[in-house]
Coordinates of C-alpha atoms (C1' of nucleotides) in Angstrom, one line a residue:
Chain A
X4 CA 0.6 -21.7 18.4
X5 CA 2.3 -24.9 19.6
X6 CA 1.0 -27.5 21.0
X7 CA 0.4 -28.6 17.3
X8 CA -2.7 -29.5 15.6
X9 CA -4.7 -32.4 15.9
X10 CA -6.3 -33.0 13.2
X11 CA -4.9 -35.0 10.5
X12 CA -2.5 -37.9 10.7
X13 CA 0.5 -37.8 13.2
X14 CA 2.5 -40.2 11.6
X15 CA 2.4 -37.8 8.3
X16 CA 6.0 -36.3 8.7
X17 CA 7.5 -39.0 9.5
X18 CA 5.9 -41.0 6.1
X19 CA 6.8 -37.8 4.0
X20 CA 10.3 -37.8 5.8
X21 CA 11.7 -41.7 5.0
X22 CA 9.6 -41.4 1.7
X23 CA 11.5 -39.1 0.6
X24 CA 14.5 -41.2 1.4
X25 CA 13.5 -44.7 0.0
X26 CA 9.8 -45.1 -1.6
X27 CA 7.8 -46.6 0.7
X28 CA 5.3 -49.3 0.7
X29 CA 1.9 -49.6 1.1
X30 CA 3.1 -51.9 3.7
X31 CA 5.5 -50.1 4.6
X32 CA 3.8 -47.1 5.8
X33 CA 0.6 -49.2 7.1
X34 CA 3.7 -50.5 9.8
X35 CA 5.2 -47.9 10.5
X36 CA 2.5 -46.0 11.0
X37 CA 0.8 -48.9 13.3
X38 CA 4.1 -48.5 15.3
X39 CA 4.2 -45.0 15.8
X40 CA 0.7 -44.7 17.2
X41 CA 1.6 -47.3 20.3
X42 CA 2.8 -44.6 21.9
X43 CA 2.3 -40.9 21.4
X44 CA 4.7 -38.9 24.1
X45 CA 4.5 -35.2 24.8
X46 CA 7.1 -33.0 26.6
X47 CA 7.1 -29.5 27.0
X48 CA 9.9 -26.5 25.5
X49 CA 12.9 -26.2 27.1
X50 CA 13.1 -30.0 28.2
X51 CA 16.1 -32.5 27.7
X52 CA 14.8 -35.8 26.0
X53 CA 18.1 -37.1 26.7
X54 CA 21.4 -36.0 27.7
X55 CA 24.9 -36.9 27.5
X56 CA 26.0 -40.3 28.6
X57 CA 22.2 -41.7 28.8
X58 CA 21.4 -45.6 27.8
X59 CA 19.1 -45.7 24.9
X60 CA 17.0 -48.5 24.4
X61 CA 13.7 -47.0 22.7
X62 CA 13.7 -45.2 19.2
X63 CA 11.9 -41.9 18.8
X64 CA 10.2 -40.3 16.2
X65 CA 9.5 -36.4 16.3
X66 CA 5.8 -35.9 14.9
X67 CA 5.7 -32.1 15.9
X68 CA 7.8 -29.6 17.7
X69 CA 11.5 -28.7 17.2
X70 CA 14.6 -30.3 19.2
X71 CA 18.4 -29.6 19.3
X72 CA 21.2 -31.7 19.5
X73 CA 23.6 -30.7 21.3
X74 CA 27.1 -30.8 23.4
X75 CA 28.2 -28.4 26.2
X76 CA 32.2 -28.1 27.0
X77 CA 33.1 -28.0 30.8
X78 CA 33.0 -24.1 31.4
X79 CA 29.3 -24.3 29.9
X80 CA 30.2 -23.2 25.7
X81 CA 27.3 -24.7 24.3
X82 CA 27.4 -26.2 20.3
X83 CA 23.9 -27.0 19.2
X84 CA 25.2 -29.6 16.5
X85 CA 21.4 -30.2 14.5
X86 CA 18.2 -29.7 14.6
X87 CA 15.6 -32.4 14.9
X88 CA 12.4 -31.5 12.7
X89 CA 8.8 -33.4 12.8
X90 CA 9.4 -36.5 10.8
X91 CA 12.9 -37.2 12.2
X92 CA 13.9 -39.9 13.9
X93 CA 15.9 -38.8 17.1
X94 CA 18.2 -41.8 17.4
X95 CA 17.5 -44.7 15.1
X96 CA 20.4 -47.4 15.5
X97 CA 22.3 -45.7 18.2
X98 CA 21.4 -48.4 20.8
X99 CA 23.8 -50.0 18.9
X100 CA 26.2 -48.1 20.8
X101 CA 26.0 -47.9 24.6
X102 CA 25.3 -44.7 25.8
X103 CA 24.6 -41.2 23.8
X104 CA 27.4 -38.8 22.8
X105 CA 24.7 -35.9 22.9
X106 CA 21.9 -34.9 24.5
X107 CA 18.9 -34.1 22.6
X108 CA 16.7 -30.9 24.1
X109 CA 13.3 -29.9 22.9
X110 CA 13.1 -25.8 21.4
X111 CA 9.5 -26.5 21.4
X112 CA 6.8 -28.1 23.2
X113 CA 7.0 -31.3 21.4
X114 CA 5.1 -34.5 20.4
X115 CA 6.8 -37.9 19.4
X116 CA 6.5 -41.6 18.9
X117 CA 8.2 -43.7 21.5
X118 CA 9.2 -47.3 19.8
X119 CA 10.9 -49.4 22.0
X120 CA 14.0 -50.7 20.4
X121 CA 12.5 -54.3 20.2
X122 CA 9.3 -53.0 18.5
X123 CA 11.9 -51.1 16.0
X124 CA 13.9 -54.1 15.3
X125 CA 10.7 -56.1 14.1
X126 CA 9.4 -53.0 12.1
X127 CA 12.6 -52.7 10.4
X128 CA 12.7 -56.2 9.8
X129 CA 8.8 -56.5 8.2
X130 CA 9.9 -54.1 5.8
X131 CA 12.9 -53.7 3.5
X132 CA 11.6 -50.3 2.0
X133 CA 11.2 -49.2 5.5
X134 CA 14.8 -50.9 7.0
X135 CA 16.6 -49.0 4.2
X136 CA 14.7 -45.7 5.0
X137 CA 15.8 -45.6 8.2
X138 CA 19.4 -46.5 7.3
X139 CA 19.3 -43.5 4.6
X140 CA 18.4 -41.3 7.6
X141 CA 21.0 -42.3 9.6
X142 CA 23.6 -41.8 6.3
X143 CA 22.2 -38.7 5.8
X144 CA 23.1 -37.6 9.0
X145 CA 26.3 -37.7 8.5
X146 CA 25.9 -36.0 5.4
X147 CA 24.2 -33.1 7.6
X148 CA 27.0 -33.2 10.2
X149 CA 29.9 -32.7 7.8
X150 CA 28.1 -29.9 6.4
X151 CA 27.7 -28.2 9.6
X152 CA 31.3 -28.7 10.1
X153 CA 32.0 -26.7 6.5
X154 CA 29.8 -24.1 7.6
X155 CA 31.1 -23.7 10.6
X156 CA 34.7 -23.9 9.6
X157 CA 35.0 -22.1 6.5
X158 CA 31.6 -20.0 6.1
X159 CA 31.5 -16.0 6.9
X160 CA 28.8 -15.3 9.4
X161 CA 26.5 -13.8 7.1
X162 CA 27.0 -16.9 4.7
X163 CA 26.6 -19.3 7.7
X164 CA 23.4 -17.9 9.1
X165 CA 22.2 -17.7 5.4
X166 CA 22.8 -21.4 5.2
X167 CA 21.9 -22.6 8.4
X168 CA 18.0 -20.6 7.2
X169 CA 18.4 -22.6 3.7
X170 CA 19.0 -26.2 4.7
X171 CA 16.0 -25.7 7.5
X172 CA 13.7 -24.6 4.7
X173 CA 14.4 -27.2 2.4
X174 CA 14.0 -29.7 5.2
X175 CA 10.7 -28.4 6.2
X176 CA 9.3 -28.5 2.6
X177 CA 10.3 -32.3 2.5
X178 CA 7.7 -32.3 5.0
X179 CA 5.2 -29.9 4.5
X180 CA 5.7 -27.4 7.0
X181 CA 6.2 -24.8 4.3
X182 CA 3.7 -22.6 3.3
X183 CA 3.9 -19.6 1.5
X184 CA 7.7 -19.3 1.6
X185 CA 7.0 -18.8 5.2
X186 CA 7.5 -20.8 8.5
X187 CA 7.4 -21.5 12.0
X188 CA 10.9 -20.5 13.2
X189 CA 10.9 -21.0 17.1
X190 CA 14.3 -20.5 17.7
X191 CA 16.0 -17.9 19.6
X192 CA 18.7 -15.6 18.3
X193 CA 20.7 -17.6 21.7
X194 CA 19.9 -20.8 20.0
X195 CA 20.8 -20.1 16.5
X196 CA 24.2 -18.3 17.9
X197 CA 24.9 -21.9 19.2
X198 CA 24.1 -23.7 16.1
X199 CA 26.6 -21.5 14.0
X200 CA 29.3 -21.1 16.3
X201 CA 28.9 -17.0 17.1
X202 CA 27.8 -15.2 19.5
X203 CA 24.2 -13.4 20.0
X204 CA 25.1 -10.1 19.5
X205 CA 26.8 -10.9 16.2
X206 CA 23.7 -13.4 14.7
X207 CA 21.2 -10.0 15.8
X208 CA 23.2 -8.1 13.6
X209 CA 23.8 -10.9 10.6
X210 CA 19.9 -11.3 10.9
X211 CA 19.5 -7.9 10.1
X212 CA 21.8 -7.9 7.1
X213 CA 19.2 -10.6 5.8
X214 CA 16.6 -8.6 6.6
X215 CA 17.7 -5.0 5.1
X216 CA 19.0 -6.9 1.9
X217 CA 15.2 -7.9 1.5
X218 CA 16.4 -11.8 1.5
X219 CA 14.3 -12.5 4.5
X220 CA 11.8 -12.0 6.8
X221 CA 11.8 -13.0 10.7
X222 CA 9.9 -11.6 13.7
X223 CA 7.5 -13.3 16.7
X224 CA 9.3 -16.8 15.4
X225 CA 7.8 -17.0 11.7
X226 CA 10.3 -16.7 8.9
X227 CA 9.4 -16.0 5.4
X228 CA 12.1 -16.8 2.6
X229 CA 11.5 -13.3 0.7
X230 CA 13.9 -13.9 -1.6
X231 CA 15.6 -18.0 -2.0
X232 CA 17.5 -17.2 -4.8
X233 CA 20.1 -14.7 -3.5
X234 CA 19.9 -16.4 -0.2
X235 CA 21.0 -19.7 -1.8
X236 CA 23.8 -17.4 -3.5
X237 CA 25.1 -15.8 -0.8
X238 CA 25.0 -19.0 1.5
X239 CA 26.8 -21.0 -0.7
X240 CA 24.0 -23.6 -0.8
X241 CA 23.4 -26.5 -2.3
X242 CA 20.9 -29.1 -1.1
X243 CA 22.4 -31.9 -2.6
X244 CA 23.8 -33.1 0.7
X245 CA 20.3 -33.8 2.3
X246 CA 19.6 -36.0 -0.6
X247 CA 15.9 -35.8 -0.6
X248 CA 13.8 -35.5 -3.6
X249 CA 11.4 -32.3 -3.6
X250 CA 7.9 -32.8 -2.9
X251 CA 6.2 -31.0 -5.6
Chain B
X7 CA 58.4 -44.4 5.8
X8 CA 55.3 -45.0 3.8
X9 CA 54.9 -47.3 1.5
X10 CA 54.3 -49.4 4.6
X11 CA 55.9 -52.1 5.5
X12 CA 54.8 -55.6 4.1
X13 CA 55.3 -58.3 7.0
X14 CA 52.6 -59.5 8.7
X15 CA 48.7 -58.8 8.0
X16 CA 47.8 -56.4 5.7
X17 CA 43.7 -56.8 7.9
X18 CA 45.3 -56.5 11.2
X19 CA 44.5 -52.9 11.3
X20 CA 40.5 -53.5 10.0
X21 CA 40.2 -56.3 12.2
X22 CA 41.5 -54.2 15.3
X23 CA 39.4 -51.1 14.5
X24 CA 35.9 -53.4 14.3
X25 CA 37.0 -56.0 17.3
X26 CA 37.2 -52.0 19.1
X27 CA 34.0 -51.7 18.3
X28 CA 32.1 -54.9 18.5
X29 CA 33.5 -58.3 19.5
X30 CA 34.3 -60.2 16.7
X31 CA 33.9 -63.7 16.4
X32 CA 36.5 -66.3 14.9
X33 CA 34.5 -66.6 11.7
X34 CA 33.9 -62.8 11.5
X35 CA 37.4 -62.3 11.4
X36 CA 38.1 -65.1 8.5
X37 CA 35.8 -64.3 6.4
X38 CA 36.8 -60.2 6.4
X39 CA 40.1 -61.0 6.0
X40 CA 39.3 -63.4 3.0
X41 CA 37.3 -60.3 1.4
X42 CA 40.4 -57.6 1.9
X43 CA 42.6 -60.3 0.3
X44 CA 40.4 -60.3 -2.4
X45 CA 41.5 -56.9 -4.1
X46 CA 44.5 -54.8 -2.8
X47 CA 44.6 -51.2 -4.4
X48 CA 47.4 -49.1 -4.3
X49 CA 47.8 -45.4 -4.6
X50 CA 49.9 -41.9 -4.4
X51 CA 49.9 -39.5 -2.3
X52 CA 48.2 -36.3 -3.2
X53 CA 45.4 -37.9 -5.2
X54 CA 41.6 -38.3 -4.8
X55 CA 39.9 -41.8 -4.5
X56 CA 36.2 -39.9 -4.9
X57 CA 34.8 -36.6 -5.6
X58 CA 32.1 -34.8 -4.7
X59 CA 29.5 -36.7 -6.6
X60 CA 31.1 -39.7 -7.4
X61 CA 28.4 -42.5 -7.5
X62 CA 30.0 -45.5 -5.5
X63 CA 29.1 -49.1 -5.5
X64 CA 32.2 -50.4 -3.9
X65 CA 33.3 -50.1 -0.5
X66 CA 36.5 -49.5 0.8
X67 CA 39.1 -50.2 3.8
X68 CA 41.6 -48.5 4.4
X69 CA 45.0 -50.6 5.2
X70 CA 47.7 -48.4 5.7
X71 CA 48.3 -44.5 5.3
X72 CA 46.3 -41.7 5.5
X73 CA 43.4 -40.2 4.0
X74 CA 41.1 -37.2 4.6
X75 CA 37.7 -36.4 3.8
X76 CA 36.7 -32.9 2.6
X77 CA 34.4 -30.5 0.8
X78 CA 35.3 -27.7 -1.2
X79 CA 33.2 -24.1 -1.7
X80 CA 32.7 -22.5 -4.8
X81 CA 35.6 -20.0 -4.3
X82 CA 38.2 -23.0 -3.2
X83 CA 37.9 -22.8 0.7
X84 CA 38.4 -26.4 1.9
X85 CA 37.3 -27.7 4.6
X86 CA 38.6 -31.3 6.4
X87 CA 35.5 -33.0 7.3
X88 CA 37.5 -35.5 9.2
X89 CA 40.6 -38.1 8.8
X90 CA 40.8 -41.7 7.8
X91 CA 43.3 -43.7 9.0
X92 CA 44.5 -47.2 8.8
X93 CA 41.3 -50.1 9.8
X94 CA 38.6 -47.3 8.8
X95 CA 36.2 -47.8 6.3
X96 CA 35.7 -45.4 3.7
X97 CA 32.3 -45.5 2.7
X98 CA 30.5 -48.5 4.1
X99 CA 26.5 -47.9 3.8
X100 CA 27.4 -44.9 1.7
X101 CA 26.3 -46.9 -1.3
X102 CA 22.7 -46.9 0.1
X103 CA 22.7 -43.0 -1.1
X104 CA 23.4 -41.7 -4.8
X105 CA 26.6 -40.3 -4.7
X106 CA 28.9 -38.7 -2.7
X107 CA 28.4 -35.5 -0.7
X108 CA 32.1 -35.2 -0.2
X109 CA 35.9 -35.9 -1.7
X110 CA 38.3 -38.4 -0.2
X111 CA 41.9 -37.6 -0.9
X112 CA 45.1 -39.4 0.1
X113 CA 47.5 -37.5 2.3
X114 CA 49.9 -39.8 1.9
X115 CA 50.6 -43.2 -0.6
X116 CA 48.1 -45.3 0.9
X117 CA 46.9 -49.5 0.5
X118 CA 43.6 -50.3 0.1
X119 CA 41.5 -53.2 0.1
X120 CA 38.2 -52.7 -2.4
X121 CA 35.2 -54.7 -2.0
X122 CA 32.5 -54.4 -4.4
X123 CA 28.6 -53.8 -2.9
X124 CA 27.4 -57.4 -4.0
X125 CA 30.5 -59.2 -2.0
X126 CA 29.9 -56.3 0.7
X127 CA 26.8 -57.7 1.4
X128 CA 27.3 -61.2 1.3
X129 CA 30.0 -60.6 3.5
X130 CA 27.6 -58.8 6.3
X131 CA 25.0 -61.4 5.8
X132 CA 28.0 -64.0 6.7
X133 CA 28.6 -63.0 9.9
X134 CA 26.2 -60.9 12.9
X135 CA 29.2 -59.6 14.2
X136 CA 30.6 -58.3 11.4
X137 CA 27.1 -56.4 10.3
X138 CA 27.2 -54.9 13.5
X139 CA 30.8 -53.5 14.2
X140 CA 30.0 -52.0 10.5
X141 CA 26.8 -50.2 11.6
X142 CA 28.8 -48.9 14.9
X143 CA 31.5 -47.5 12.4
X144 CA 29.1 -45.8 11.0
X145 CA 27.7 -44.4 13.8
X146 CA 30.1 -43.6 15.8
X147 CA 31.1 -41.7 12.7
X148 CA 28.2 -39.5 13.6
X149 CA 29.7 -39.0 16.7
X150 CA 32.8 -37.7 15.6
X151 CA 31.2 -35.8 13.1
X152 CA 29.1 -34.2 15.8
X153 CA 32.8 -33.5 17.9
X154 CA 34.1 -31.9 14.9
X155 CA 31.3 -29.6 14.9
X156 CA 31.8 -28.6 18.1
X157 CA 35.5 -28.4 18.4
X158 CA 35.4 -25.9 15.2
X159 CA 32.2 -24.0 16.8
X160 CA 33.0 -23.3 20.6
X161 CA 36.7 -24.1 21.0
X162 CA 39.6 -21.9 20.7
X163 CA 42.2 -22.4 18.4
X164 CA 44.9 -23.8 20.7
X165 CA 42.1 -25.9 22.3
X166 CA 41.3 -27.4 18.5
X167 CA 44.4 -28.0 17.8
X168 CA 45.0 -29.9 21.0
X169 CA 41.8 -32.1 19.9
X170 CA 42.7 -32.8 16.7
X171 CA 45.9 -34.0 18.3
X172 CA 44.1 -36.3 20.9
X173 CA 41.5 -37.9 19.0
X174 CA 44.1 -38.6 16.1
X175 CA 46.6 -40.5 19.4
X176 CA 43.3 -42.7 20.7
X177 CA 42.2 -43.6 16.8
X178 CA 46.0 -44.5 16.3
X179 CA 46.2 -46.4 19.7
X180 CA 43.2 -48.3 18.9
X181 CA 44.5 -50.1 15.9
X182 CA 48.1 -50.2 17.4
X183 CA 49.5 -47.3 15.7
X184 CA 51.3 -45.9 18.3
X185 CA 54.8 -46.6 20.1
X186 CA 56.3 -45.1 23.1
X187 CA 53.4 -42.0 22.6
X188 CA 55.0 -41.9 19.2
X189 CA 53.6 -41.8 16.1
X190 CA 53.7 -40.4 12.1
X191 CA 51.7 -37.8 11.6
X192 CA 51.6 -36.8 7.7
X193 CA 49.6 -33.6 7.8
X194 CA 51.3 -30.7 6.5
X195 CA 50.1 -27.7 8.6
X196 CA 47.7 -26.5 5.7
X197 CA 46.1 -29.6 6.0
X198 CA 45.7 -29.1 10.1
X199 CA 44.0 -25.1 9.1
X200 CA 41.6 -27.1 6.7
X201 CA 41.1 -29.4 9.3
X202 CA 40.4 -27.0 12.5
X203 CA 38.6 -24.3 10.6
X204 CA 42.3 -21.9 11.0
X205 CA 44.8 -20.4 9.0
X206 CA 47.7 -21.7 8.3
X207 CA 49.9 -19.3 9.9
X208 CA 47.7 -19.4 12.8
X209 CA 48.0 -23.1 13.3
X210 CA 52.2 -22.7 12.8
X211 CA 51.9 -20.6 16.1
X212 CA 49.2 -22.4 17.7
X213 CA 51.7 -25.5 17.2
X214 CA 54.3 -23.9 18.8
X215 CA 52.6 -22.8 22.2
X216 CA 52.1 -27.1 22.5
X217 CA 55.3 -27.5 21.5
X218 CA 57.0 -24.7 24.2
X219 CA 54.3 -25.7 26.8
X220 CA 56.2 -29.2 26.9
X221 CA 52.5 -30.8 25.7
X222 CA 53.8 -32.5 22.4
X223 CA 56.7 -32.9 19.7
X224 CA 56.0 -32.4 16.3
X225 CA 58.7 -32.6 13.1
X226 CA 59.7 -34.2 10.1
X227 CA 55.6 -35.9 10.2
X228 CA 56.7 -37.4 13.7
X229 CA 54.4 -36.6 16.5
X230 CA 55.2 -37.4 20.2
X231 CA 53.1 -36.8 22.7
X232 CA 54.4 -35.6 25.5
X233 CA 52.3 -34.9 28.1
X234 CA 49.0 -36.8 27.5
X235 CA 47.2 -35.4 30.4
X236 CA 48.0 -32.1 30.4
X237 CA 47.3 -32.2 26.1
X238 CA 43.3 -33.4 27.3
X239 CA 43.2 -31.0 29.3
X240 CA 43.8 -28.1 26.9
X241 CA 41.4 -29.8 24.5
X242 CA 39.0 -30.3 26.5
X243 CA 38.8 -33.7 26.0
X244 CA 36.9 -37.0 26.3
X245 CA 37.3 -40.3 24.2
X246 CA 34.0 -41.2 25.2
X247 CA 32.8 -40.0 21.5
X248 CA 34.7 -42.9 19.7
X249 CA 33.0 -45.5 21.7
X250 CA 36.6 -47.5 21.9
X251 CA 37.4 -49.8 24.0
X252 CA 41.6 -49.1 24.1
X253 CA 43.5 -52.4 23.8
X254 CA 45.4 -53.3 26.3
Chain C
dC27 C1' 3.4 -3.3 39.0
dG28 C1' 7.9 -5.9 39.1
dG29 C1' 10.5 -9.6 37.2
dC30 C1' 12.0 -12.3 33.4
dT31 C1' 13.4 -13.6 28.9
dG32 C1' 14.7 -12.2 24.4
dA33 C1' 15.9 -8.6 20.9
dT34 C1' 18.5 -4.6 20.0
dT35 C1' 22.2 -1.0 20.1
dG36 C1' 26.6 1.1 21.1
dA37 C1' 31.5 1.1 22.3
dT38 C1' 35.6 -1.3 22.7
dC39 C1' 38.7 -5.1 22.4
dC40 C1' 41.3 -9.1 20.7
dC41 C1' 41.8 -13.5 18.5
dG42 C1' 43.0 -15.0 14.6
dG43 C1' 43.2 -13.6 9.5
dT44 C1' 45.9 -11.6 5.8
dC45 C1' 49.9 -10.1 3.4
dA46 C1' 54.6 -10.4 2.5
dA47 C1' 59.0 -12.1 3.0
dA48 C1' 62.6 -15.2 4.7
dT49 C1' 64.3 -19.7 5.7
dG50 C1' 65.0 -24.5 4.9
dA51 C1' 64.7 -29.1 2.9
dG52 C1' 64.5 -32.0 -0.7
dG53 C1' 64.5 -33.0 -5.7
dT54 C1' 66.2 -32.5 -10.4
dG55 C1' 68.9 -31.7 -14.2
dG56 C1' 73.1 -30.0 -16.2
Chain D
dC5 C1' 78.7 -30.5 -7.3
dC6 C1' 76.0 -26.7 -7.9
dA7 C1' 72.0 -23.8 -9.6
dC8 C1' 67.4 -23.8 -9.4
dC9 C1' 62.7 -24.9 -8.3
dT10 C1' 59.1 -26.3 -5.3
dC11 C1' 56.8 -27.0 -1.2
dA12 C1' 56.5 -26.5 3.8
dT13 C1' 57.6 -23.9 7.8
dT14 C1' 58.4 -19.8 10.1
dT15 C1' 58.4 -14.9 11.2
dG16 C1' 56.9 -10.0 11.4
dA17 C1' 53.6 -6.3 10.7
dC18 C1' 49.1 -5.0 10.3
dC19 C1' 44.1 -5.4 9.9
dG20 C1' 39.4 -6.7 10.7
dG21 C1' 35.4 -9.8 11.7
dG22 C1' 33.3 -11.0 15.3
dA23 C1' 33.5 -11.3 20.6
dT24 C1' 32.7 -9.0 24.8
dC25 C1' 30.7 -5.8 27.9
dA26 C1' 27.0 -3.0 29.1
dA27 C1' 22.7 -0.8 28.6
dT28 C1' 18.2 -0.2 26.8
dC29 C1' 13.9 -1.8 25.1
dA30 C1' 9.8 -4.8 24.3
dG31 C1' 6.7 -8.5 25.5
dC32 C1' 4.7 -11.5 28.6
dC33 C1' 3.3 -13.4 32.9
dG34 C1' 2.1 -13.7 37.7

DNA sequence: CGGCTGATTGATCCCGGTCAAATGAGGTGG
DNA sequence: CCACCTCATTTGACCGGGATCAATCAGCCG
């Protein structure tokens, strides 16, 4: 299924992604996408595009494939803390810092835009439209993070799971990856125990749960949103936070 | 103890937390404290300066006292998102979005300086320096963010609690907050459950192991640390997350 | 075929939640 | 000065959601 397909435009998520954040340009997206196609990278699943205490100096753009960020404690506990979807930009601005907090791993075989952070400092300054995208992304993130910290901290595992599901759907429609209700979900009941703070055994079961109460479907990594209603409801949902206007 | 106390510079605190994070230079530091001087706000403890959805088109430092971010679920469970103390900024950048995603509430009678977007902007365009330490707030606001997350997903509760505990002393020690591993700390223990993801009774407890383990001392909203080492240790540490060079 | 990774199931345990009540420190008004 | 109220902390008893441990099962690959 992955490696992803070639036809098309690469740059599309990523255009569909900022747009949704800040209209775009003509110009804006003739740049951007100029700059993207200068250097196309690959990198198989199960791969660290960067890890903890790494110098950044290049921005990169996820056109297809899934990546985790994520922290490991000491003794090896493991918190995925997001997940980077095609159109994301893995770490816009944080060369502003010296070194990453987090490191970034791939869930997928992946394929993304390298831009180094020269390159991404004239792009963002040919462009307002595109500067203030970029920016919103960044804002946003923070937006994400907090709300991974509510879910974490004050959501039932049913209700987390539920909304951990939600905000990924709603994410991949801003980009087109939906079809159907139904998507690629490549993520492994391990992985999703480390994004909402349980354990595997407990996520199997909450999966289930989703899946007797006819809310979902999930098997061989495609998930189908059966029913987005009562999965909103009982994931206490609202995708205000991600401030991104629908597609559609 | 609070209101605090009026002698000296009301900036000094701002001015420390962006020189931690970016060197400032002479003019940076003139013209920021020109803009804080500009509008002083006061207000009480126990009341909100935003809400969930609150459009915002000023920005705002904090000066002295304590706030805390949070978001609230349908039913009324709260969660503390994070803490803003003395230098931070409230919601620089945040005006680039529509509204707020979350509440900011005072946890104590707090000062304020308000700076509307337009002077904002002038104000980064003024100065390099002063753009920059900005953006890094902002970022490494991420990165604490992203600790959160993993402190309420993978750590125990006396190992959160210890966190909290350790990344409140650096933020504090950073903008000169702290004396003789002494400092206020006006968090009821409600607020610390809503912080750590706990219960209230649970945190009581959890408080007290620190407190009979010799790690810390904790009453009447005066927190000494006691034994800083052994206090990382238990949390599981590392200030590397705040990016801040520690004075002195 | 054997080895590996991931999903599933069952049994048991325990960390931390919940409920309820007591204690204590201000604060206020008579 | 005292009665009373409120809010925060503390304590005790009990409970339960989710962790842990341990198999088993199902694909997939070499």
């Amino acid at each position: 299924m992955h490696p992803p397909p070639f036809q098309g435009n690469l740059a599309q998520s990523a255009i569909r992604r900022l747009n949704a954040l800040r209209q775009l340009s003509d110009q804006a997206i003739a740049l951007l996408q100029q700059a993207i196609q200068q250097r196309i990278r690959r990198v198989g699943a199960g791969e660290d595009l960067a890890c903890e205490g790494d110098s950044i100096d290049s921005v990169r753009i996820l056109l297809s494939g899934w990546l985790c960020r994520y922290k490991t404690l000491e003794d090896g506990r493991r918190q995925i803390v997001n997940f980077v979807l095609p159109g994301d930009t893995c770490d816009a601005h944080v060369y502003l810092l010296s070194s990453m907090d987090h490191a970034i791993g791939t869930l997928t075989p992946a394929v993304y835009a390298e831009i180094p952070r020269g390159n991404f400092e004239e792009l963002l300054a040919g462009d307002r439209s595109l500067a203030e995208a970029f920016w919103c992304e960044t804002i946003v993130n923070i937006a994400m993070q907090r709300e991974w910290t509510v879910n974490i901290g004050r959501r039932t595992a049913l209700e987390r799971v539920a909304h951990m599901l939600c905000e990924v759907f709603v994410r991949l429609q801003t980009v087109g990856l939906i079809e159907d209700n139904t998507c690629t979900f490549p993520v492994t009941q391990m992985d999703m125990a480390d994004a909402t703070g349980l354990s595997v055994v407990h996520v199997n079961r909450t999966l289930q749960e989703l899946r007797n109460s006819g809310l979902i479907k999930l098997r061989d990594r495609v998930l189908t949103i059966v029913d987005a209603e009562a999965l909103t409801i009982t994931a206490l949902f609202s995708p205000d936070y991600l401030y991104t206007k629908r597609p559609g």
